[in-house]
CSV table of C-alpha atoms and ligand atoms in Angstrom, one decimal:
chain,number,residue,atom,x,y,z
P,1,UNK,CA,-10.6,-2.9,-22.4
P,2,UNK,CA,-10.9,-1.5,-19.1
P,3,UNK,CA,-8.9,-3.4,-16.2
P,4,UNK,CA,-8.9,-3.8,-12.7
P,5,UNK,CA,-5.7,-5.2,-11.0
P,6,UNK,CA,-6.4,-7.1,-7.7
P,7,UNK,CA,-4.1,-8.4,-4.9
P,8,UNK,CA,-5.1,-11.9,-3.9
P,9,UNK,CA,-3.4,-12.7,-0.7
P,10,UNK,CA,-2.2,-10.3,2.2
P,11,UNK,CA,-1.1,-7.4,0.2
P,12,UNK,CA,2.6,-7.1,-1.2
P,13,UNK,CA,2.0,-9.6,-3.8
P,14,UNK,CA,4.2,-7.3,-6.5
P,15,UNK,CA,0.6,-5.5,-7.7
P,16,UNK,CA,2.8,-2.4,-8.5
P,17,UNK,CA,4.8,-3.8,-11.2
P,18,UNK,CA,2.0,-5.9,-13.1
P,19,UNK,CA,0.3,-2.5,-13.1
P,20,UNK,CA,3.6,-0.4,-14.4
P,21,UNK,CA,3.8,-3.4,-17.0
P,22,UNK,CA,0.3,-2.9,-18.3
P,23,UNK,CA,0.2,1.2,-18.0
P,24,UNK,CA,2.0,0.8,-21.5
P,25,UNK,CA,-1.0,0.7,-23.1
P,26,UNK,CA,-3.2,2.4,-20.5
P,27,UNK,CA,-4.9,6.2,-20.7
P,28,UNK,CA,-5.7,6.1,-16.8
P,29,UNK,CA,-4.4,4.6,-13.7
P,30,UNK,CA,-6.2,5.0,-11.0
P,31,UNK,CA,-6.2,4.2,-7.5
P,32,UNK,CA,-10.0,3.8,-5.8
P,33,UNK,CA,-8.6,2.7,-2.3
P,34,UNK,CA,-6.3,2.5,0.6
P,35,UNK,CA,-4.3,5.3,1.7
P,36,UNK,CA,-0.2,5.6,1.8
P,37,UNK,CA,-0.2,2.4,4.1
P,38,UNK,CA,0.4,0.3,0.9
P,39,UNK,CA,4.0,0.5,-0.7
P,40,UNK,CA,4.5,0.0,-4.9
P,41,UNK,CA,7.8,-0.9,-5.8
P,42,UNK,CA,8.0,-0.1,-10.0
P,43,UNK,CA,11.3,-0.8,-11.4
P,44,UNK,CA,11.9,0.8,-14.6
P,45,UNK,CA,15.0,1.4,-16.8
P,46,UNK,CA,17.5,0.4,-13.4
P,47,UNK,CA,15.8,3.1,-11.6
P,48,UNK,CA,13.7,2.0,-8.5
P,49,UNK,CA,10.4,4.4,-7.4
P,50,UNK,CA,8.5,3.7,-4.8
P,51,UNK,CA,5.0,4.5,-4.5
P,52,UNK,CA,2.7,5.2,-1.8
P,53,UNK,CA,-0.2,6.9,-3.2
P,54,UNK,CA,0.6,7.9,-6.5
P,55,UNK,CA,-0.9,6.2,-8.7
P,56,UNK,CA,2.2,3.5,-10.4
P,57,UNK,CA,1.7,5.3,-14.0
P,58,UNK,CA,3.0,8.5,-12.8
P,59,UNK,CA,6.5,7.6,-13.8
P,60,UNK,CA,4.9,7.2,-17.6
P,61,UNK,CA,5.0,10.4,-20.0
P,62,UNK,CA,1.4,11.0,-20.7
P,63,UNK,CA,-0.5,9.2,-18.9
P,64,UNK,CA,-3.8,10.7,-16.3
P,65,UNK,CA,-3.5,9.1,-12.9
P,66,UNK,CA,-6.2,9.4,-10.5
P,67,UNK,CA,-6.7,8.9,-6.8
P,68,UNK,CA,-9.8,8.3,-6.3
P,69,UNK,CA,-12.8,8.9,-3.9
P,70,UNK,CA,-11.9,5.9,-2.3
P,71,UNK,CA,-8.6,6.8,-1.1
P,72,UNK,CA,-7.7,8.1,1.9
P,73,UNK,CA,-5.2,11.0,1.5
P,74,UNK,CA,-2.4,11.7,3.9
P,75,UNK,CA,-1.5,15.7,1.9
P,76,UNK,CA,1.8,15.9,4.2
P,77,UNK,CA,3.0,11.8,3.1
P,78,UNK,CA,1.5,12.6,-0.6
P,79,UNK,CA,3.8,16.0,-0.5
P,80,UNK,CA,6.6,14.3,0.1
P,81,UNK,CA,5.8,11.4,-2.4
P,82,UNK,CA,5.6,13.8,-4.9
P,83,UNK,CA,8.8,16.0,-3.9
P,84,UNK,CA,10.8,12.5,-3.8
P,85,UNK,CA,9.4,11.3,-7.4
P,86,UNK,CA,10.1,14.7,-8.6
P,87,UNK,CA,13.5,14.8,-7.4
P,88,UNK,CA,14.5,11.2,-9.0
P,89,UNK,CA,13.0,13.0,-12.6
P,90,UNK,CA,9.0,13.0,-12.6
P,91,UNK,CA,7.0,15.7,-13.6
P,92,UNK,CA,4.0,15.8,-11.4
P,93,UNK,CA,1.5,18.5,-13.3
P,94,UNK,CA,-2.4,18.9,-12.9
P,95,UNK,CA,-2.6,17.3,-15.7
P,96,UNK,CA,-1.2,13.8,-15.0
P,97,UNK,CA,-2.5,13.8,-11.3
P,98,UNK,CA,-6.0,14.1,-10.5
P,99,UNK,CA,-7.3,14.4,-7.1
P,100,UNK,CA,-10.6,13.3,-6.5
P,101,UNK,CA,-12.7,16.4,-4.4
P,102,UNK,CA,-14.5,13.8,-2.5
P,103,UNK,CA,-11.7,12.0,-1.3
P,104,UNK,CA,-11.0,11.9,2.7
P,105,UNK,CA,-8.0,13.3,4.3
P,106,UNK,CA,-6.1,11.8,7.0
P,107,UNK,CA,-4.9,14.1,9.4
P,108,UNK,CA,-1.7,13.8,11.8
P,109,UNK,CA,-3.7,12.9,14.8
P,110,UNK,CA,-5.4,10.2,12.7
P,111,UNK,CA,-1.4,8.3,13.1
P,112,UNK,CA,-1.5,9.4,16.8
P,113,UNK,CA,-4.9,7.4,17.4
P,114,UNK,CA,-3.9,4.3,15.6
P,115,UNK,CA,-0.9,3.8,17.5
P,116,UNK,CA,-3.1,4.9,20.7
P,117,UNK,CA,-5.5,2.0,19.3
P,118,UNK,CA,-3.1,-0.6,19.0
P,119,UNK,CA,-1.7,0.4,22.3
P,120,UNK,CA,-5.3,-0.3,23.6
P,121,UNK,CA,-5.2,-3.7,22.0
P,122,UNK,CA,-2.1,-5.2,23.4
P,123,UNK,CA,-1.3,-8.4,22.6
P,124,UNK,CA,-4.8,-8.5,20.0
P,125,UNK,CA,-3.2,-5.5,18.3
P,126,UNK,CA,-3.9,-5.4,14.2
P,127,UNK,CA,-0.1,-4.7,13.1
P,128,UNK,CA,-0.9,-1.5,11.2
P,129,UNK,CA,1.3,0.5,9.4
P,130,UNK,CA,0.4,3.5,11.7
P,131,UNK,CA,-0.6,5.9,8.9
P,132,UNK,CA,-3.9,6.4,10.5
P,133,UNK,CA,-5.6,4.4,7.8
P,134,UNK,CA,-8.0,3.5,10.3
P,135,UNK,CA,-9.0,6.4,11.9
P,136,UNK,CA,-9.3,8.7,8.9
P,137,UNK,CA,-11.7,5.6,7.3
P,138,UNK,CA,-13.5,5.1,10.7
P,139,UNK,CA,-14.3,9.1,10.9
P,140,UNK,CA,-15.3,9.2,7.1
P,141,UNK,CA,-18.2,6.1,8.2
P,142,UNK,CA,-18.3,8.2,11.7
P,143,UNK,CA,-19.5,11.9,9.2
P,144,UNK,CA,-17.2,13.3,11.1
P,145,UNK,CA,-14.3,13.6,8.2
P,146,UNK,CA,-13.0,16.0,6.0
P,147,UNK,CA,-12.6,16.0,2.4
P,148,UNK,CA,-10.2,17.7,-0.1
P,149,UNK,CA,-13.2,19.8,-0.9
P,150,UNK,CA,-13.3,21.0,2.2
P,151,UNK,CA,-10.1,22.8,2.2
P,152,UNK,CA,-11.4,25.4,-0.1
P,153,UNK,CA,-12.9,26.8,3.0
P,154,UNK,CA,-10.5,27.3,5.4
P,155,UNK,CA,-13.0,28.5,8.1
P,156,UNK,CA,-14.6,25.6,8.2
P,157,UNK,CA,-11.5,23.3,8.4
P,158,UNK,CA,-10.3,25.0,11.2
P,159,UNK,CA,-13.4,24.8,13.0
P,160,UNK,CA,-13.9,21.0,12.1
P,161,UNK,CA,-10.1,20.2,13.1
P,162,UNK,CA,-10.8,22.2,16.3
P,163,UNK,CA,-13.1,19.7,17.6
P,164,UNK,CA,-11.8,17.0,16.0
P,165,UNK,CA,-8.4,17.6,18.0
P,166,UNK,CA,-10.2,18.3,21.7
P,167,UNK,CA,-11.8,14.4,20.9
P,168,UNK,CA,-8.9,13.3,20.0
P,169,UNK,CA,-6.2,14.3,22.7
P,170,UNK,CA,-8.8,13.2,25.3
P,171,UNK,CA,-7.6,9.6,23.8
P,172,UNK,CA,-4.1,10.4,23.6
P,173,UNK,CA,-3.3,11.3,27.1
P,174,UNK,CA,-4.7,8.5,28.3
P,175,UNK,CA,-2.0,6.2,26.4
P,176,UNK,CA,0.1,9.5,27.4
P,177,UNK,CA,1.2,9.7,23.7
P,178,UNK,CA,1.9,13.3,22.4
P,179,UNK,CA,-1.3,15.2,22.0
P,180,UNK,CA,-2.1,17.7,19.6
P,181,UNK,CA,-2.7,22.0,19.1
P,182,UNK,CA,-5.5,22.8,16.5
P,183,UNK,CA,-3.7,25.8,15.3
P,184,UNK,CA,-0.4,23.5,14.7
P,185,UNK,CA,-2.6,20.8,12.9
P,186,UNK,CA,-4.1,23.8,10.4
P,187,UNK,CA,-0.5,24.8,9.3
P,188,UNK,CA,0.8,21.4,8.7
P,189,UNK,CA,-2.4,20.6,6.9
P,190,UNK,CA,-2.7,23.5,5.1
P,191,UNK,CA,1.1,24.1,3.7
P,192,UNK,CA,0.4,20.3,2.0
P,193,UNK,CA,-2.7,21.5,0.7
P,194,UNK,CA,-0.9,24.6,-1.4
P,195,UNK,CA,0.4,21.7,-3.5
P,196,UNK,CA,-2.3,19.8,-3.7
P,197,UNK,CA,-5.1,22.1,-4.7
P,198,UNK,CA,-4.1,22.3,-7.8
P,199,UNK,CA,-4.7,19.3,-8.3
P,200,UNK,CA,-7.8,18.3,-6.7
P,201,UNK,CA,-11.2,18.3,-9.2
P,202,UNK,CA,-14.7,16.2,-9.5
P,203,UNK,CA,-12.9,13.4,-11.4
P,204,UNK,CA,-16.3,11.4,-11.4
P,205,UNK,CA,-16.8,13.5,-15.1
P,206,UNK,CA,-13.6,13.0,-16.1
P,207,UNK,CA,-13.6,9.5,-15.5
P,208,UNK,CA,-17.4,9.3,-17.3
P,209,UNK,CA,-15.7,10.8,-20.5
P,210,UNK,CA,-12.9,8.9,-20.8
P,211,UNK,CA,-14.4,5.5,-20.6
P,212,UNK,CA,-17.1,6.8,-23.1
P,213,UNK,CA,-14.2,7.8,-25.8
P,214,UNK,CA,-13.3,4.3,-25.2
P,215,UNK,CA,-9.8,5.7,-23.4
P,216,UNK,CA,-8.4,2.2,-21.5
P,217,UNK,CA,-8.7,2.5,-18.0
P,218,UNK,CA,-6.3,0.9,-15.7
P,219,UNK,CA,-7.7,0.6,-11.9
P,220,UNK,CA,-5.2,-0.1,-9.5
P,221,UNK,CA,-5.8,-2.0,-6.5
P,222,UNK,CA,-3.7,-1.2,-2.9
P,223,UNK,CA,-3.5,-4.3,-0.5
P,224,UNK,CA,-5.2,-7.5,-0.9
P,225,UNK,CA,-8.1,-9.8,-0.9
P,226,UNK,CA,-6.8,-11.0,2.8
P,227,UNK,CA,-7.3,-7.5,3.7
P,228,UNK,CA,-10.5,-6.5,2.7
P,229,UNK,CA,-12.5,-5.0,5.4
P,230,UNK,CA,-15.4,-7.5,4.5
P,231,UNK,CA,-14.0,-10.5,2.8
P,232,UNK,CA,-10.1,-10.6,4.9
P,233,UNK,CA,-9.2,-12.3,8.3
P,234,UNK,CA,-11.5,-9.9,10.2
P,235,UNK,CA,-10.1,-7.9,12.4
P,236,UNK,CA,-6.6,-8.4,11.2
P,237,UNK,CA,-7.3,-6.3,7.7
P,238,UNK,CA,-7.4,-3.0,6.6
P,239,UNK,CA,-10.1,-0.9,6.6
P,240,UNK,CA,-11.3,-0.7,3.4
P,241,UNK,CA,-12.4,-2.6,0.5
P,242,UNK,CA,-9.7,-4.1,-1.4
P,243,UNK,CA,-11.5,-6.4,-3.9
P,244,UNK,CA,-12.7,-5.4,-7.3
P,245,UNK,CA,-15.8,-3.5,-5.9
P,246,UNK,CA,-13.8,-1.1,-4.2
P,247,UNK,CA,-12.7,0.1,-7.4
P,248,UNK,CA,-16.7,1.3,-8.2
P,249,UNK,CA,-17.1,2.3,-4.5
P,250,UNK,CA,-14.3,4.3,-4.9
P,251,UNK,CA,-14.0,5.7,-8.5
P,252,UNK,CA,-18.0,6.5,-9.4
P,253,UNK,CA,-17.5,4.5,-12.0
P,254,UNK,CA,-20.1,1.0,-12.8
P,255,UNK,CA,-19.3,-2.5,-13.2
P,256,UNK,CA,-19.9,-2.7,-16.5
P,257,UNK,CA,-16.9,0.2,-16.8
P,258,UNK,CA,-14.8,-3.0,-16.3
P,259,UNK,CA,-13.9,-6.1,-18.6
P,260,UNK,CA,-11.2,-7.7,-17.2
P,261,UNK,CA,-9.8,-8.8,-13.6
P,262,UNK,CA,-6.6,-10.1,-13.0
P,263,UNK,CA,-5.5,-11.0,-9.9
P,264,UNK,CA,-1.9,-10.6,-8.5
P,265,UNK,CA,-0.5,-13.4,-6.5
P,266,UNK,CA,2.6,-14.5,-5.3
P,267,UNK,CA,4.1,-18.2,-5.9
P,268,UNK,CA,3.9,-18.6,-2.6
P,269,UNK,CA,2.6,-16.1,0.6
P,270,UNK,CA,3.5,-13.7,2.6
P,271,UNK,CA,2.3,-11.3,5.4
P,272,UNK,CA,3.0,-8.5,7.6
P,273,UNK,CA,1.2,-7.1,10.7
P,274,UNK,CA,-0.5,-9.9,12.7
P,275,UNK,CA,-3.7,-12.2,12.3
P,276,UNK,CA,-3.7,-15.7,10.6
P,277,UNK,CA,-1.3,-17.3,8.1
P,278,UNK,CA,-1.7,-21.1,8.5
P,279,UNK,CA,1.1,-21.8,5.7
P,280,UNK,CA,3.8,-19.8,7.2
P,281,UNK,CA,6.9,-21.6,7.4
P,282,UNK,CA,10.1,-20.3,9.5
P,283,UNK,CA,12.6,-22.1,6.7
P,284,UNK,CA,10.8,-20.4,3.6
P,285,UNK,CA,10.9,-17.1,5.8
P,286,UNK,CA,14.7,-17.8,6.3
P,287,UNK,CA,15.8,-18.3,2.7
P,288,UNK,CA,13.7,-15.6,1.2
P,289,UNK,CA,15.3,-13.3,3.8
P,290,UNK,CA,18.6,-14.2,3.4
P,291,UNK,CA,17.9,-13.7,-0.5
P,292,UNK,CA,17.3,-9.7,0.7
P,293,UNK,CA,13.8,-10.6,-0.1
P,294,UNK,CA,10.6,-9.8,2.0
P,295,UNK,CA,10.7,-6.7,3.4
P,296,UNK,CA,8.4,-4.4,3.5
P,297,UNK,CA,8.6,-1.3,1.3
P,298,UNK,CA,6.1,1.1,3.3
P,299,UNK,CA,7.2,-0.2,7.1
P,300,UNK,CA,10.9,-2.1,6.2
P,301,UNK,CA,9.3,-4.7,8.6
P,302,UNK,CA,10.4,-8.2,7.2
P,303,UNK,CA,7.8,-10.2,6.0
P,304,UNK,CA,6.3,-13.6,7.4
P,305,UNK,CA,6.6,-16.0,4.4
P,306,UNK,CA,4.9,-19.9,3.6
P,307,UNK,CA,3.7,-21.7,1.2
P,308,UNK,CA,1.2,-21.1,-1.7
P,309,UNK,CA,-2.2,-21.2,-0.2
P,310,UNK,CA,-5.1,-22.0,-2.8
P,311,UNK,CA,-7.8,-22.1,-0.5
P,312,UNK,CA,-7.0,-17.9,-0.2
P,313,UNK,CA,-6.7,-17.9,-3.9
P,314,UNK,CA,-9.8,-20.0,-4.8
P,315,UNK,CA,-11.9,-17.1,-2.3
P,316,UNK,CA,-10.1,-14.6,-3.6
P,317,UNK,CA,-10.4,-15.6,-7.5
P,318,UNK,CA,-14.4,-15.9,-6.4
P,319,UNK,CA,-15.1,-12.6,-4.7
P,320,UNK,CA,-12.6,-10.6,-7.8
P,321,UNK,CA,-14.0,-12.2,-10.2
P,322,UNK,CA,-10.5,-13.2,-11.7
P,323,UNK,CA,-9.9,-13.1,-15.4
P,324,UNK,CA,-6.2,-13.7,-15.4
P,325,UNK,CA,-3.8,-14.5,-13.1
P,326,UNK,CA,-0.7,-12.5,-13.0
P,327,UNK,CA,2.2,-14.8,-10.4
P,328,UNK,CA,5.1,-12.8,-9.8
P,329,UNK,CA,8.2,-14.1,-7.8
P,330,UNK,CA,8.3,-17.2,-9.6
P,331,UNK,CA,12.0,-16.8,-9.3
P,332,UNK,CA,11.6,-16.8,-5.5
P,333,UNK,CA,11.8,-20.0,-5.1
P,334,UNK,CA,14.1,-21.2,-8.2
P,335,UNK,CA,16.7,-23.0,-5.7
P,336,UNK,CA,14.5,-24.8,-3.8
P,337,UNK,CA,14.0,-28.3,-4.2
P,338,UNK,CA,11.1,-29.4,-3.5
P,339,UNK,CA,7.9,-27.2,-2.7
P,340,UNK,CA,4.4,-27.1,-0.9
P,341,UNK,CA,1.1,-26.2,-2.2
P,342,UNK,CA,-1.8,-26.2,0.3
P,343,UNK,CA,-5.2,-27.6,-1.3
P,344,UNK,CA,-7.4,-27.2,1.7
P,345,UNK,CA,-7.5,-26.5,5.8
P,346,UNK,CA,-7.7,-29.4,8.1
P,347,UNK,CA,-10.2,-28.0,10.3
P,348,UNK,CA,-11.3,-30.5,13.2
P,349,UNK,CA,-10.7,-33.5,10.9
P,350,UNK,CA,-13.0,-32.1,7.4
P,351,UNK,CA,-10.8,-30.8,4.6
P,352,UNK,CA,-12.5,-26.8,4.1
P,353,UNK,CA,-11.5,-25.5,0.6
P,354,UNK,CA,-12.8,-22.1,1.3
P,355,UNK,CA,-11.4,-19.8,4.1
P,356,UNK,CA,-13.2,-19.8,7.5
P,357,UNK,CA,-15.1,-16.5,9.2
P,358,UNK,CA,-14.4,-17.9,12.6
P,359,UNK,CA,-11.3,-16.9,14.8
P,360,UNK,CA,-10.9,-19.9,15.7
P,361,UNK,CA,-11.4,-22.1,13.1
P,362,UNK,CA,-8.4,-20.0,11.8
P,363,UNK,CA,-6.4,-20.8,14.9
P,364,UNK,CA,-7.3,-24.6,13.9
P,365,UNK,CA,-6.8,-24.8,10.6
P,366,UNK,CA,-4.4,-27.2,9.5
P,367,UNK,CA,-2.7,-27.1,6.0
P,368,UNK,CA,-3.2,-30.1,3.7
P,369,UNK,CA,-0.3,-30.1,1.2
P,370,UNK,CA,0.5,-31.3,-1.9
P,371,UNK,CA,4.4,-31.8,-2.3
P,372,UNK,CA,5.6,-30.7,-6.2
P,373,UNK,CA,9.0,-30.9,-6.8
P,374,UNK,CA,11.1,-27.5,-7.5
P,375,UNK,CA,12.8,-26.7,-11.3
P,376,UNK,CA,16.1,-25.7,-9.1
P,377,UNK,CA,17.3,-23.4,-11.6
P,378,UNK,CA,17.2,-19.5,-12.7
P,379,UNK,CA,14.1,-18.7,-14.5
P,380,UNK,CA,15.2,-14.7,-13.9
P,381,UNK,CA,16.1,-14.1,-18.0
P,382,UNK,CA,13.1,-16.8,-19.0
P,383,UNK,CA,10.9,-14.1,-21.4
P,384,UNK,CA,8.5,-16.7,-22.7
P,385,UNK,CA,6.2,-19.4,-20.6
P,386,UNK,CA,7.6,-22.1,-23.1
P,387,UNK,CA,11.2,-21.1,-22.0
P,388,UNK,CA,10.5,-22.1,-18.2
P,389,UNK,CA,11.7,-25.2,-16.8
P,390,UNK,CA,9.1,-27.8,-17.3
P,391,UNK,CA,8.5,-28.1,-13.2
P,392,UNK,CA,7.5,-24.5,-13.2
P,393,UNK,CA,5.0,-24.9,-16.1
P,394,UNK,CA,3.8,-27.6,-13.7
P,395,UNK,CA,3.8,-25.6,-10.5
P,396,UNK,CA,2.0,-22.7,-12.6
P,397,UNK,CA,-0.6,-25.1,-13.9
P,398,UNK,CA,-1.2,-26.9,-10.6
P,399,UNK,CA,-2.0,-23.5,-8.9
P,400,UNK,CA,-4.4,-22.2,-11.9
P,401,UNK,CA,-6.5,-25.4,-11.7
P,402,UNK,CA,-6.9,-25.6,-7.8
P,403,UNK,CA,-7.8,-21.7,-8.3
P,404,UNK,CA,-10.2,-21.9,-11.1
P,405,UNK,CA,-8.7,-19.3,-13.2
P,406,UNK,CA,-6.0,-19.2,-15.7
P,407,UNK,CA,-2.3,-17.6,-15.5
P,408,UNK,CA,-1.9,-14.9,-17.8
P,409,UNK,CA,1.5,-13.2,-16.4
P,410,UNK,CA,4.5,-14.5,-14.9
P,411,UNK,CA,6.8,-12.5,-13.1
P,412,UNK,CA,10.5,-13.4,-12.7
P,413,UNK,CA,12.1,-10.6,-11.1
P,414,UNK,CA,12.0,-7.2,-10.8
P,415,UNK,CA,12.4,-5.1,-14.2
P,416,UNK,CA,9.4,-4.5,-16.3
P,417,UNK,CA,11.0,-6.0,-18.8
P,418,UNK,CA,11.1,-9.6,-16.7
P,419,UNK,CA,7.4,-10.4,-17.0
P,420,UNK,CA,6.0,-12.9,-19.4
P,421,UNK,CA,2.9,-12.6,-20.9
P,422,UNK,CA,1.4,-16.0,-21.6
F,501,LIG,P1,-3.5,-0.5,8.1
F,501,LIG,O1,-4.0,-0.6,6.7
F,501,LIG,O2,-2.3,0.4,8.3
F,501,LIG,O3,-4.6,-0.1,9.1
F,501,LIG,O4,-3.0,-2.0,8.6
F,501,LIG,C1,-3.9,-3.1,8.7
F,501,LIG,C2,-3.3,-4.3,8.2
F,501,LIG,O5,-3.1,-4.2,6.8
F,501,LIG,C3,-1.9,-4.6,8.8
F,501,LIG,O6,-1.8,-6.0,8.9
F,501,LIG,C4,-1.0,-4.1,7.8
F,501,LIG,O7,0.3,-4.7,7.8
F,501,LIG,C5,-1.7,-4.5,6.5
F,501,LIG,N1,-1.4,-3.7,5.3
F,501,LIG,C6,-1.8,-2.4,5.0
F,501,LIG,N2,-1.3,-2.0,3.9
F,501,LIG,C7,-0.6,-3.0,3.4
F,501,LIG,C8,0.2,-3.2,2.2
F,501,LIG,O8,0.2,-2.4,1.3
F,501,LIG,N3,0.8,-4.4,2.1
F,501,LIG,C9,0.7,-5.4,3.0
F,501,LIG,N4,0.0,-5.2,4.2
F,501,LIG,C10,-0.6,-4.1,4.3
């Protein structure tokens, strides 16, 4: 069975570790979106990685991971990824990483123009992670991008970067941030590239043959359904598409190449970067923060933090097509005492159960809550659902009715070994 694993909320919602969990009995993880703004934390035997734009079952013996068309590929960011996953023990060979040929690069002036862009934004700035996600997607809409096939001619790299860099400074020295030489560009560029080559291929075949000798495919989703270029708070997302089609979009492979969708949620929300979050609460914020909880692993930038909100999750369920639920940091909110789950927005005085496309019905929207009370104690060696407390059964079963979809993970902390399959 061939899976795809979705984030439901804002991103961050512990994706990386529901994927490392199932790569067990995966062939192929694959990533078909995003670029090295998201951030995977996999813990595995006490030993921490985190991932940027590997693919999360590169730490595995024996497994093929693929980044897909889809992605957008910072080669300086991905050498270092690699270098620092080598250096804690990985072996990164042609054989386990496969580059897709078609994939677009993201070049250092693409970071330059994002931070000139939010700059130009001021106070309606997007929060990005300033990896020039943005750019490098807007330029690969634009024609005007290079792929990694590109690089096997280096003539017409140079030529392309040439111009590409003349556009570009004329935008930097206007926000008088550090413009760029063509000829430094090529040799930052290029050096990556010596490492990457080798690893770069048409994996639209090699994807084909695996699914057709019935290898399990594992697609690996970056961000989350909040985020999605189409179905997120617009303009506050990302710029690609993080939902379940994104993984066709940006693989070559078909629909019907995938049988299951599970969706990743927190037990309750979070967010970084700016744009709406109408659960948010300052007190959850406080206490997941003063658990050393909630910050980001790509930016360090703590997270905002609120309530479970099921009118995301019933949108987000819709548009992924959600299977299974996977909730991880259940044990979040073990101590609390009493918690918050929001059924629908308050918008004007009529209760909306499905996300607005307006600004400013977002900027209206009022939670309606439904008060559960907390199981107020640790749930962190719990290995089976019949060994949680009975008020997180409860919490768990709330949230997979108002969502429409059933919970078929639970995590409870970070180790692979602290999920529970139900
Ligand atoms: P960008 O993807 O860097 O352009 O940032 C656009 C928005 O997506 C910002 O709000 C970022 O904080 C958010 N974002 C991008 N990647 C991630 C992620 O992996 N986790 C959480 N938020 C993300």
């Amino acid at each position: 069975m061939n899976t795809i694993i979705a984030g439901l909320q804002w991103g961050d919602e512990g994706k990386g570790k529901i994927v490392d969990y199932l790569t067990e009995s995966a062939d192929f993880v694959i990533r078909s979106q995003g670029g090295n703004n998201a951030g995977h934390t996999v813990v595995a035997h006490g030993v921490k990685y985190i991932l940027h734009l590997l693919p999360s079952g590169i730490i595995w013996d024996h497994k093929t991971n693929v980044i897909g068309n889809g992605v957008v590929i910072d080669p300086v960011g991905l050498c270092q990824e690699i270098a620092r996953t080598e250096g804690q023990g990985v072996s990164i060979t042609p054989e386990k990483l496969l580059i897709s040929d078609r994939a677009h690069v993201v070049l250092p002036l693409h970071k330059e123009l994002d931070a000139a862009r939010e700059v130009a934004l001021g106070e309606h700035k997007i929060g990005t992670t300033k990896r020039g996600i943005g750019p490098a997607y807007a330029d690969k809409i634009n024609r005007s991008g290079l792929r990694m096939a590109d690089f096997t001619d280096p003539d017409y790299v140079r030529e392309r970067i040439a111009h590409r860099v003349v556009e570009a400074n004329d935008i930097l020295a206007r926000y008088d941030l550090p413009t760029f030489e063509a000829a430094a560009v090529c040799a930052e560029v290029f050096t990556a590239m010596e490492r990457l080559l080798p690893h770069v291929t048409n994996t639209i075949p090699v994807l084909h043959e695996a699914w057709k000798a019935g290898k399990t495919l594992l697609f690996e989703g970056a961000q989350g359904t909040l985020l999605d270029i189409d179905f997120g708070t617009y303009p506050f997302v990302t710029s690609s598409n993080t939902t379940a089609g994104g993984a066709c979009t940006g693989t070559g492979l078909p629909p019907m190449a995938i049988q299951r969708s599970i969706g990743v949620c927190k037990a309750y929300t979070t967010r970084v970067g700016s744009g709406p979050f109408p659960t948010c609460d300052e007190g959850l914020s406080a206490y997941l923060h003063g658990l050393g909880r909630e910050f980001g692993a790509t930016t360090g930038r703590p997270r905002g933090c609120g309530w479970l909100d099921t009118v995301l999750l019933r949108m987000a369920c819709m548009v992924n097509g959600v299977t299974h639920l996977a909730v991880t940091n259940l044990d979040g909110l073990d101590a609390y005492d009493t918690l918050q789950i929001c059924t629908g927005y308050d918008i004007d005085g009529t209760v909306h159960p499905l996300p607005p496309a307006r600004r400013d019905l977002w900027d209206r929207a009022v939670p309606v809550y439904e008060t559960l009370p907390g199981w107020q104690s640790d749930t962190t060696a719990c290995t089976r659902y019949e060994d949680l407390p009975p008020a997180a059964r409860a919490y768990l079963d709330r949230l997979a009715a108002l969502c429409g979809a059933p919970v078929g993970f639970v995590g409870v902390g970070p180790d692979r070994a602290q999920t529970i399959a139900v």
